[in-house]
Amino acid sequence: MDDSMAQGGVLLDLGRKVLLFFAWEGPSTELRHRAATFELIRAAWPGWEVRWLYDGSAGLREYVGLDPEYVRCRDSELSLAPFLAFDDEDVAGPDPGGVVITVSTGRCHVASDAFDHPVREGAALLDRLADAPLHGVCQLHVNAGIHLDPKRRRLGWWSLYSSPRAYEVPELWRGWTVEFWRDDWERHVSAGDLFAPARFDAGEEARAAVLAEAEERRAVRACNRA
């Protein structure tokens, strides 16, 4: 990935009561837990605006008036995400992550989320999809996605984790209409019938899971400091 190596970041604007943050992993980037994470953060910071930064640390620098290009590596090579078969061990478990890619012609694929978001490949992605393993209806709790309509040259994409230069994606798809759905994965669901994540509890069960993980991380940090 071509952003800085920071795995996450937080900025507090005390004057305006704005909290900005981003992460590459953890509950805030998980389909089952993202809404609960934001709910808990907003409850802990009443009266504050809580905002997610899709552009990672570059967004933090831009907010305070610093050059965002300082943390970008424009010359780095694109890290292509491999495609995963439906029985791949990387898509096992309740929160496997991954990037679901659906095509209006009735095709569905899943790529690894440990590399650059496939949307950054531009139209070259269509050629790679020709030989990618097929999935039926994707019910995985992925954390990113793309819906392609080649005939109409339209594309919608989303991500629960930060994606460097997210707002520059239209430049990579010249001649296409590109919509960035931010974290609204439900727009992908409504775009067709190939992405239908398994039902999950986004209420008390999700909040309890987020709090439990937070407590576990605090315990680990305390142990490391001891």
PDB file of C-alpha atoms in Angstrom:
ATOM      1  CA  MET A   1       0.000   0.000   0.000  1.00  0.00           C
ATOM      2  CA  ASP A   2       1.312   3.443  -0.843  1.00  0.00           C
ATOM      3  CA  ASP A   3       0.321   5.407   2.262  1.00  0.00           C
ATOM      4  CA  SER A   4       2.473   5.683   5.376  1.00  0.00           C
ATOM      5  CA  MET A   5       2.991   2.515   7.401  1.00  0.00           C
ATOM      6  CA  ALA A   6       0.747   3.756  10.247  1.00  0.00           C
ATOM      7  CA  GLN A   7      -1.862   1.140  11.139  1.00  0.00           C
ATOM      8  CA  GLY A   8      -4.194   3.755  12.575  1.00  0.00           C
ATOM      9  CA  GLY A   9      -4.395   7.295  13.845  1.00  0.00           C
ATOM     10  CA  VAL A  10      -6.510   9.746  15.852  1.00  0.00           C
ATOM     11  CA  LEU A  11      -6.702  13.530  15.801  1.00  0.00           C
ATOM     12  CA  LEU A  12      -8.620  15.561  18.404  1.00  0.00           C
ATOM     13  CA  ASP A  13      -9.643  19.105  17.512  1.00  0.00           C
ATOM     14  CA  LEU A  14     -10.444  20.457  20.981  1.00  0.00           C
ATOM     15  CA  GLY A  15     -11.712  23.801  19.733  1.00  0.00           C
ATOM     16  CA  ARG A  16     -14.209  22.408  17.238  1.00  0.00           C
ATOM     17  CA  LYS A  17     -14.869  19.163  19.101  1.00  0.00           C
ATOM     18  CA  VAL A  18     -13.996  16.999  16.121  1.00  0.00           C
ATOM     19  CA  LEU A  19     -12.530  13.524  16.450  1.00  0.00           C
ATOM     20  CA  LEU A  20     -10.899  12.113  13.323  1.00  0.00           C
ATOM     21  CA  PHE A  21      -9.572   8.585  13.121  1.00  0.00           C
ATOM     22  CA  PHE A  22      -8.689   5.729  10.798  1.00  0.00           C
ATOM     23  CA  ALA A  23      -7.486   2.138  11.031  1.00  0.00           C
ATOM     24  CA  TRP A  24      -6.399  -0.749   8.836  1.00  0.00           C
ATOM     25  CA  GLU A  25      -7.816  -3.455  11.074  1.00  0.00           C
ATOM     26  CA  GLY A  26      -9.855  -4.085  14.200  1.00  0.00           C
ATOM     27  CA  PRO A  27     -13.591  -3.777  15.003  1.00  0.00           C
ATOM     28  CA  SER A  28     -13.988  -0.477  13.145  1.00  0.00           C
ATOM     29  CA  THR A  29     -13.093  -2.280   9.903  1.00  0.00           C
ATOM     30  CA  GLU A  30     -15.313  -5.329  10.443  1.00  0.00           C
ATOM     31  CA  LEU A  31     -18.745  -5.585   8.879  1.00  0.00           C
ATOM     32  CA  ARG A  32     -20.317  -7.084  12.011  1.00  0.00           C
ATOM     33  CA  HIS A  33     -18.798  -4.554  14.407  1.00  0.00           C
ATOM     34  CA  ARG A  34     -18.327  -1.236  12.613  1.00  0.00           C
ATOM     35  CA  ALA A  35     -21.692   0.317  13.503  1.00  0.00           C
ATOM     36  CA  ALA A  36     -21.309  -0.725  17.147  1.00  0.00           C
ATOM     37  CA  THR A  37     -17.789   0.718  17.261  1.00  0.00           C
ATOM     38  CA  PHE A  38     -18.972   4.110  16.049  1.00  0.00           C
ATOM     39  CA  GLU A  39     -21.928   4.009  18.436  1.00  0.00           C
ATOM     40  CA  LEU A  40     -19.647   3.375  21.406  1.00  0.00           C
ATOM     41  CA  ILE A  41     -17.171   6.074  20.375  1.00  0.00           C
ATOM     42  CA  ARG A  42     -19.917   8.671  19.963  1.00  0.00           C
ATOM     43  CA  ALA A  43     -21.358   7.707  23.338  1.00  0.00           C
ATOM     44  CA  ALA A  44     -17.919   8.203  24.922  1.00  0.00           C
ATOM     45  CA  TRP A  45     -17.512  11.603  23.235  1.00  0.00           C
ATOM     46  CA  PRO A  46     -20.921  13.308  23.563  1.00  0.00           C
ATOM     47  CA  GLY A  47     -21.229  16.551  21.633  1.00  0.00           C
ATOM     48  CA  TRP A  48     -18.287  15.697  19.377  1.00  0.00           C
ATOM     49  CA  GLU A  49     -18.317  15.106  15.634  1.00  0.00           C
ATOM     50  CA  VAL A  50     -16.775  11.690  14.959  1.00  0.00           C
ATOM     51  CA  ARG A  51     -15.397  11.336  11.464  1.00  0.00           C
ATOM     52  CA  TRP A  52     -13.644   8.464   9.671  1.00  0.00           C
ATOM     53  CA  LEU A  53     -10.691   9.272   7.426  1.00  0.00           C
ATOM     54  CA  TYR A  54     -10.722   7.157   4.282  1.00  0.00           C
ATOM     55  CA  ASP A  55      -7.430   8.673   3.167  1.00  0.00           C
ATOM     56  CA  GLY A  56      -5.577   7.559   6.293  1.00  0.00           C
ATOM     57  CA  SER A  57      -2.732   9.641   7.688  1.00  0.00           C
ATOM     58  CA  ALA A  58      -2.833  11.887   4.625  1.00  0.00           C
ATOM     59  CA  GLY A  59      -6.281  12.993   5.801  1.00  0.00           C
ATOM     60  CA  LEU A  60      -4.898  13.829   9.241  1.00  0.00           C
ATOM     61  CA  ARG A  61      -2.208  16.045   7.738  1.00  0.00           C
ATOM     62  CA  GLU A  62      -4.636  17.732   5.386  1.00  0.00           C
ATOM     63  CA  TYR A  63      -6.981  18.591   8.258  1.00  0.00           C
ATOM     64  CA  VAL A  64      -4.253  20.523  10.095  1.00  0.00           C
ATOM     65  CA  GLY A  65      -3.032  22.267   6.950  1.00  0.00           C
ATOM     66  CA  LEU A  66       0.021  20.114   6.249  1.00  0.00           C
ATOM     67  CA  ASP A  67       0.947  18.639   2.878  1.00  0.00           C
ATOM     68  CA  PRO A  68      -0.735  15.209   2.557  1.00  0.00           C
ATOM     69  CA  GLU A  69       1.756  14.218  -0.144  1.00  0.00           C
ATOM     70  CA  TYR A  70       4.429  13.913   2.535  1.00  0.00           C
ATOM     71  CA  VAL A  71       3.055  10.515   3.574  1.00  0.00           C
ATOM     72  CA  ARG A  72       2.295   9.229   0.098  1.00  0.00           C
ATOM     73  CA  CYS A  73       4.628   7.141  -2.038  1.00  0.00           C
ATOM     74  CA  ARG A  74       3.545   7.966  -5.563  1.00  0.00           C
ATOM     75  CA  ASP A  75       6.272   5.839  -7.107  1.00  0.00           C
ATOM     76  CA  SER A  76       5.408   2.619  -5.300  1.00  0.00           C
ATOM     77  CA  GLU A  77       4.154  -0.281  -7.372  1.00  0.00           C
ATOM     78  CA  LEU A  78       0.542  -1.350  -7.111  1.00  0.00           C
ATOM     79  CA  SER A  79       0.190  -4.415  -4.889  1.00  0.00           C
ATOM     80  CA  LEU A  80      -2.259  -6.674  -6.739  1.00  0.00           C
ATOM     81  CA  ALA A  81      -4.677  -8.591  -4.526  1.00  0.00           C
ATOM     82  CA  PRO A  82      -4.893 -12.319  -5.327  1.00  0.00           C
ATOM     83  CA  PHE A  83      -8.342 -13.782  -5.885  1.00  0.00           C
ATOM     84  CA  LEU A  84      -9.638 -16.364  -3.442  1.00  0.00           C
ATOM     85  CA  ALA A  85     -11.585 -19.541  -4.118  1.00  0.00           C
ATOM     86  CA  PHE A  86     -14.798 -20.139  -2.196  1.00  0.00           C
ATOM     87  CA  ASP A  87     -13.101 -22.829  -0.091  1.00  0.00           C
ATOM     88  CA  ASP A  88      -9.900 -20.870   0.572  1.00  0.00           C
ATOM     89  CA  GLU A  89      -8.858 -20.832   4.239  1.00  0.00           C
ATOM     90  CA  ASP A  90      -8.543 -17.038   4.058  1.00  0.00           C
ATOM     91  CA  VAL A  91     -12.318 -16.712   3.787  1.00  0.00           C
ATOM     92  CA  ALA A  92     -13.068 -18.960   6.757  1.00  0.00           C
ATOM     93  CA  GLY A  93     -14.308 -17.685  10.113  1.00  0.00           C
ATOM     94  CA  PRO A  94     -16.936 -15.118  11.097  1.00  0.00           C
ATOM     95  CA  ASP A  95     -14.914 -12.043  10.029  1.00  0.00           C
ATOM     96  CA  PRO A  96     -12.763 -13.186   7.115  1.00  0.00           C
ATOM     97  CA  GLY A  97     -12.457  -9.766   5.519  1.00  0.00           C
ATOM     98  CA  GLY A  98     -11.739  -9.687   1.806  1.00  0.00           C
ATOM     99  CA  VAL A  99     -13.053  -7.663  -1.112  1.00  0.00           C
ATOM    100  CA  VAL A 100     -16.195  -8.859  -2.874  1.00  0.00           C
ATOM    101  CA  ILE A 101     -16.336  -7.960  -6.566  1.00  0.00           C
ATOM    102  CA  THR A 102     -19.644  -8.370  -8.354  1.00  0.00           C
ATOM    103  CA  VAL A 103     -20.299  -7.892 -12.058  1.00  0.00           C
ATOM    104  CA  SER A 104     -23.710  -7.104 -13.511  1.00  0.00           C
ATOM    105  CA  THR A 105     -23.367 -10.036 -15.920  1.00  0.00           C
ATOM    106  CA  GLY A 106     -23.880 -12.401 -12.973  1.00  0.00           C
ATOM    107  CA  ARG A 107     -20.325 -13.013 -11.793  1.00  0.00           C
ATOM    108  CA  CYS A 108     -18.987 -12.749  -8.266  1.00  0.00           C
ATOM    109  CA  HIS A 109     -15.381 -12.899  -7.085  1.00  0.00           C
ATOM    110  CA  VAL A 110     -13.543 -12.364  -3.804  1.00  0.00           C
ATOM    111  CA  ALA A 111     -10.060 -10.889  -3.464  1.00  0.00           C
ATOM    112  CA  SER A 112      -7.726 -10.674  -0.499  1.00  0.00           C
ATOM    113  CA  ASP A 113      -7.872  -7.466   1.538  1.00  0.00           C
ATOM    114  CA  ALA A 114      -4.190  -7.638   2.519  1.00  0.00           C
ATOM    115  CA  PHE A 115      -3.118  -5.766  -0.612  1.00  0.00           C
ATOM    116  CA  ASP A 116      -4.174  -2.603  -2.430  1.00  0.00           C
ATOM    117  CA  HIS A 117      -7.913  -2.257  -2.909  1.00  0.00           C
ATOM    118  CA  PRO A 118      -8.571  -3.799  -6.362  1.00  0.00           C
ATOM    119  CA  VAL A 119     -10.436  -0.667  -7.444  1.00  0.00           C
ATOM    120  CA  ARG A 120      -7.028   0.999  -7.722  1.00  0.00           C
ATOM    121  CA  GLU A 121      -6.183  -1.225 -10.693  1.00  0.00           C
ATOM    122  CA  GLY A 122      -8.487   0.695 -12.987  1.00  0.00           C
ATOM    123  CA  ALA A 123     -10.045  -1.030 -15.997  1.00  0.00           C
ATOM    124  CA  ALA A 124      -7.170  -3.543 -16.018  1.00  0.00           C
ATOM    125  CA  LEU A 125      -9.069  -5.264 -13.210  1.00  0.00           C
ATOM    126  CA  LEU A 126     -11.592  -6.502 -15.798  1.00  0.00           C
ATOM    127  CA  ASP A 127      -8.892  -8.530 -17.547  1.00  0.00           C
ATOM    128  CA  ARG A 128      -7.783 -10.137 -14.287  1.00  0.00           C
ATOM    129  CA  LEU A 129     -11.359 -11.054 -13.422  1.00  0.00           C
ATOM    130  CA  ALA A 130     -11.608 -13.192 -16.571  1.00  0.00           C
ATOM    131  CA  ASP A 131      -9.647 -15.999 -14.889  1.00  0.00           C
ATOM    132  CA  ALA A 132     -10.630 -15.355 -11.271  1.00  0.00           C
ATOM    133  CA  PRO A 133     -12.363 -18.102  -9.251  1.00  0.00           C
ATOM    134  CA  LEU A 134     -16.120 -17.727  -9.259  1.00  0.00           C
ATOM    135  CA  HIS A 135     -18.277 -17.521  -6.161  1.00  0.00           C
ATOM    136  CA  GLY A 136     -22.030 -17.925  -6.114  1.00  0.00           C
ATOM    137  CA  VAL A 137     -23.790 -15.448  -3.859  1.00  0.00           C
ATOM    138  CA  CYS A 138     -21.207 -13.999  -1.483  1.00  0.00           C
ATOM    139  CA  GLN A 139     -22.448 -14.241   2.101  1.00  0.00           C
ATOM    140  CA  LEU A 140     -19.103 -13.451   3.682  1.00  0.00           C
ATOM    141  CA  HIS A 141     -18.620 -10.601   6.137  1.00  0.00           C
ATOM    142  CA  VAL A 142     -16.109  -8.889   3.880  1.00  0.00           C
ATOM    143  CA  ASN A 143     -14.831  -5.397   4.600  1.00  0.00           C
ATOM    144  CA  ALA A 144     -14.673  -3.920   1.103  1.00  0.00           C
ATOM    145  CA  GLY A 145     -16.366  -4.308  -2.251  1.00  0.00           C
ATOM    146  CA  ILE A 146     -16.805  -3.269  -5.875  1.00  0.00           C
ATOM    147  CA  HIS A 147     -19.815  -3.528  -8.165  1.00  0.00           C
ATOM    148  CA  LEU A 148     -19.097  -3.286 -11.901  1.00  0.00           C
ATOM    149  CA  ASP A 149     -21.488  -2.660 -14.762  1.00  0.00           C
ATOM    150  CA  PRO A 150     -19.234  -2.961 -17.858  1.00  0.00           C
ATOM    151  CA  LYS A 151     -22.021  -2.308 -20.355  1.00  0.00           C
ATOM    152  CA  ARG A 152     -22.988   1.017 -18.789  1.00  0.00           C
ATOM    153  CA  ARG A 153     -19.411   1.672 -17.639  1.00  0.00           C
ATOM    154  CA  ARG A 154     -20.516   2.324 -14.084  1.00  0.00           C
ATOM    155  CA  LEU A 155     -18.713   1.388 -10.879  1.00  0.00           C
ATOM    156  CA  GLY A 156     -19.587   1.608  -7.204  1.00  0.00           C
ATOM    157  CA  TRP A 157     -17.095   0.777  -4.472  1.00  0.00           C
ATOM    158  CA  TRP A 158     -16.785   0.882  -0.693  1.00  0.00           C
ATOM    159  CA  SER A 159     -14.340   0.122   2.071  1.00  0.00           C
ATOM    160  CA  LEU A 160     -14.444  -0.209   5.845  1.00  0.00           C
ATOM    161  CA  TYR A 161     -10.694   0.329   6.133  1.00  0.00           C
ATOM    162  CA  SER A 162      -8.689   3.316   4.962  1.00  0.00           C
ATOM    163  CA  SER A 163      -7.723   3.249   1.303  1.00  0.00           C
ATOM    164  CA  PRO A 164      -4.912   5.592   0.224  1.00  0.00           C
ATOM    165  CA  ARG A 165      -6.018   8.286  -2.234  1.00  0.00           C
ATOM    166  CA  ALA A 166      -9.591   7.006  -2.158  1.00  0.00           C
ATOM    167  CA  TYR A 167     -10.925  10.165  -3.744  1.00  0.00           C
ATOM    168  CA  GLU A 168      -8.611   9.854  -6.761  1.00  0.00           C
ATOM    169  CA  VAL A 169     -10.137   6.557  -7.958  1.00  0.00           C
ATOM    170  CA  PRO A 170     -12.219   8.199 -10.756  1.00  0.00           C
ATOM    171  CA  GLU A 171      -8.925   9.196 -12.400  1.00  0.00           C
ATOM    172  CA  LEU A 172      -8.047   5.497 -12.674  1.00  0.00           C
ATOM    173  CA  TRP A 173     -11.316   4.662 -14.456  1.00  0.00           C
ATOM    174  CA  ARG A 174     -11.376   7.121 -17.336  1.00  0.00           C
ATOM    175  CA  GLY A 175     -14.685   7.081 -19.177  1.00  0.00           C
ATOM    176  CA  TRP A 176     -16.486   5.363 -16.289  1.00  0.00           C
ATOM    177  CA  THR A 177     -18.974   6.786 -13.821  1.00  0.00           C
ATOM    178  CA  VAL A 178     -17.476   6.070 -10.420  1.00  0.00           C
ATOM    179  CA  GLU A 179     -19.356   6.282  -7.131  1.00  0.00           C
ATOM    180  CA  PHE A 180     -17.561   6.024  -3.800  1.00  0.00           C
ATOM    181  CA  TRP A 181     -20.025   4.524  -1.340  1.00  0.00           C
ATOM    182  CA  ARG A 182     -17.657   5.087   1.599  1.00  0.00           C
ATOM    183  CA  ASP A 183     -18.658   2.471   4.220  1.00  0.00           C
ATOM    184  CA  ASP A 184     -22.200   1.955   2.944  1.00  0.00           C
ATOM    185  CA  TRP A 185     -21.942  -1.742   2.096  1.00  0.00           C
ATOM    186  CA  GLU A 186     -25.730  -1.962   1.904  1.00  0.00           C
ATOM    187  CA  ARG A 187     -25.642  -0.027  -1.354  1.00  0.00           C
ATOM    188  CA  HIS A 188     -23.639  -2.912  -2.775  1.00  0.00           C
ATOM    189  CA  VAL A 189     -26.253  -5.365  -1.531  1.00  0.00           C
ATOM    190  CA  SER A 190     -29.010  -3.385  -3.241  1.00  0.00           C
ATOM    191  CA  ALA A 191     -27.028  -3.165  -6.499  1.00  0.00           C
ATOM    192  CA  GLY A 192     -27.795  -6.802  -7.353  1.00  0.00           C
ATOM    193  CA  ASP A 193     -28.317 -10.241  -5.881  1.00  0.00           C
ATOM    194  CA  LEU A 194     -24.722 -11.503  -5.704  1.00  0.00           C
ATOM    195  CA  PHE A 195     -23.692  -9.965  -2.383  1.00  0.00           C
ATOM    196  CA  ALA A 196     -25.867 -10.894   0.577  1.00  0.00           C
ATOM    197  CA  PRO A 197     -23.813 -11.082   3.793  1.00  0.00           C
ATOM    198  CA  ALA A 198     -25.078 -13.538   6.380  1.00  0.00           C
ATOM    199  CA  ARG A 199     -27.341 -11.977   8.988  1.00  0.00           C
ATOM    200  CA  PHE A 200     -25.670 -10.698  12.145  1.00  0.00           C
ATOM    201  CA  ASP A 201     -26.533  -8.887  15.359  1.00  0.00           C
ATOM    202  CA  ALA A 202     -25.386  -5.267  15.139  1.00  0.00           C
ATOM    203  CA  GLY A 203     -26.821  -4.430  18.583  1.00  0.00           C
ATOM    204  CA  GLU A 204     -25.940  -5.586  22.073  1.00  0.00           C
ATOM    205  CA  GLU A 205     -23.975  -8.621  20.913  1.00  0.00           C
ATOM    206  CA  ALA A 206     -21.791  -6.496  18.649  1.00  0.00           C
ATOM    207  CA  ARG A 207     -21.235  -3.844  21.329  1.00  0.00           C
ATOM    208  CA  ALA A 208     -20.204  -6.510  23.829  1.00  0.00           C
ATOM    209  CA  ALA A 209     -17.715  -7.973  21.333  1.00  0.00           C
ATOM    210  CA  VAL A 210     -16.176  -4.555  20.639  1.00  0.00           C
ATOM    211  CA  LEU A 211     -15.827  -3.769  24.357  1.00  0.00           C
ATOM    212  CA  ALA A 212     -14.316  -7.200  25.024  1.00  0.00           C
ATOM    213  CA  GLU A 213     -11.681  -6.700  22.327  1.00  0.00           C
ATOM    214  CA  ALA A 214     -10.895  -3.215  23.633  1.00  0.00           C
ATOM    215  CA  GLU A 215     -10.390  -4.609  27.130  1.00  0.00           C
ATOM    216  CA  GLU A 216      -8.168  -7.372  25.780  1.00  0.00           C
ATOM    217  CA  ARG A 217      -6.001  -4.845  23.929  1.00  0.00           C
ATOM    218  CA  ARG A 218      -5.709  -2.687  27.068  1.00  0.00           C
ATOM    219  CA  ALA A 219      -4.610  -5.731  29.044  1.00  0.00           C
ATOM    220  CA  VAL A 220      -1.946  -6.574  26.467  1.00  0.00           C
ATOM    221  CA  ARG A 221      -0.606  -2.994  26.507  1.00  0.00           C
ATOM    222  CA  ALA A 222      -0.526  -2.996  30.315  1.00  0.00           C
ATOM    223  CA  CYS A 223       1.372  -6.294  30.292  1.00  0.00           C
ATOM    224  CA  ASN A 224       3.885  -4.944  27.775  1.00  0.00           C
ATOM    225  CA  ARG A 225       4.502  -1.860  29.914  1.00  0.00           C
ATOM    226  CA  ALA A 226       5.039  -3.903  33.070  1.00  0.00           C
TER     227      ALA A 226
END
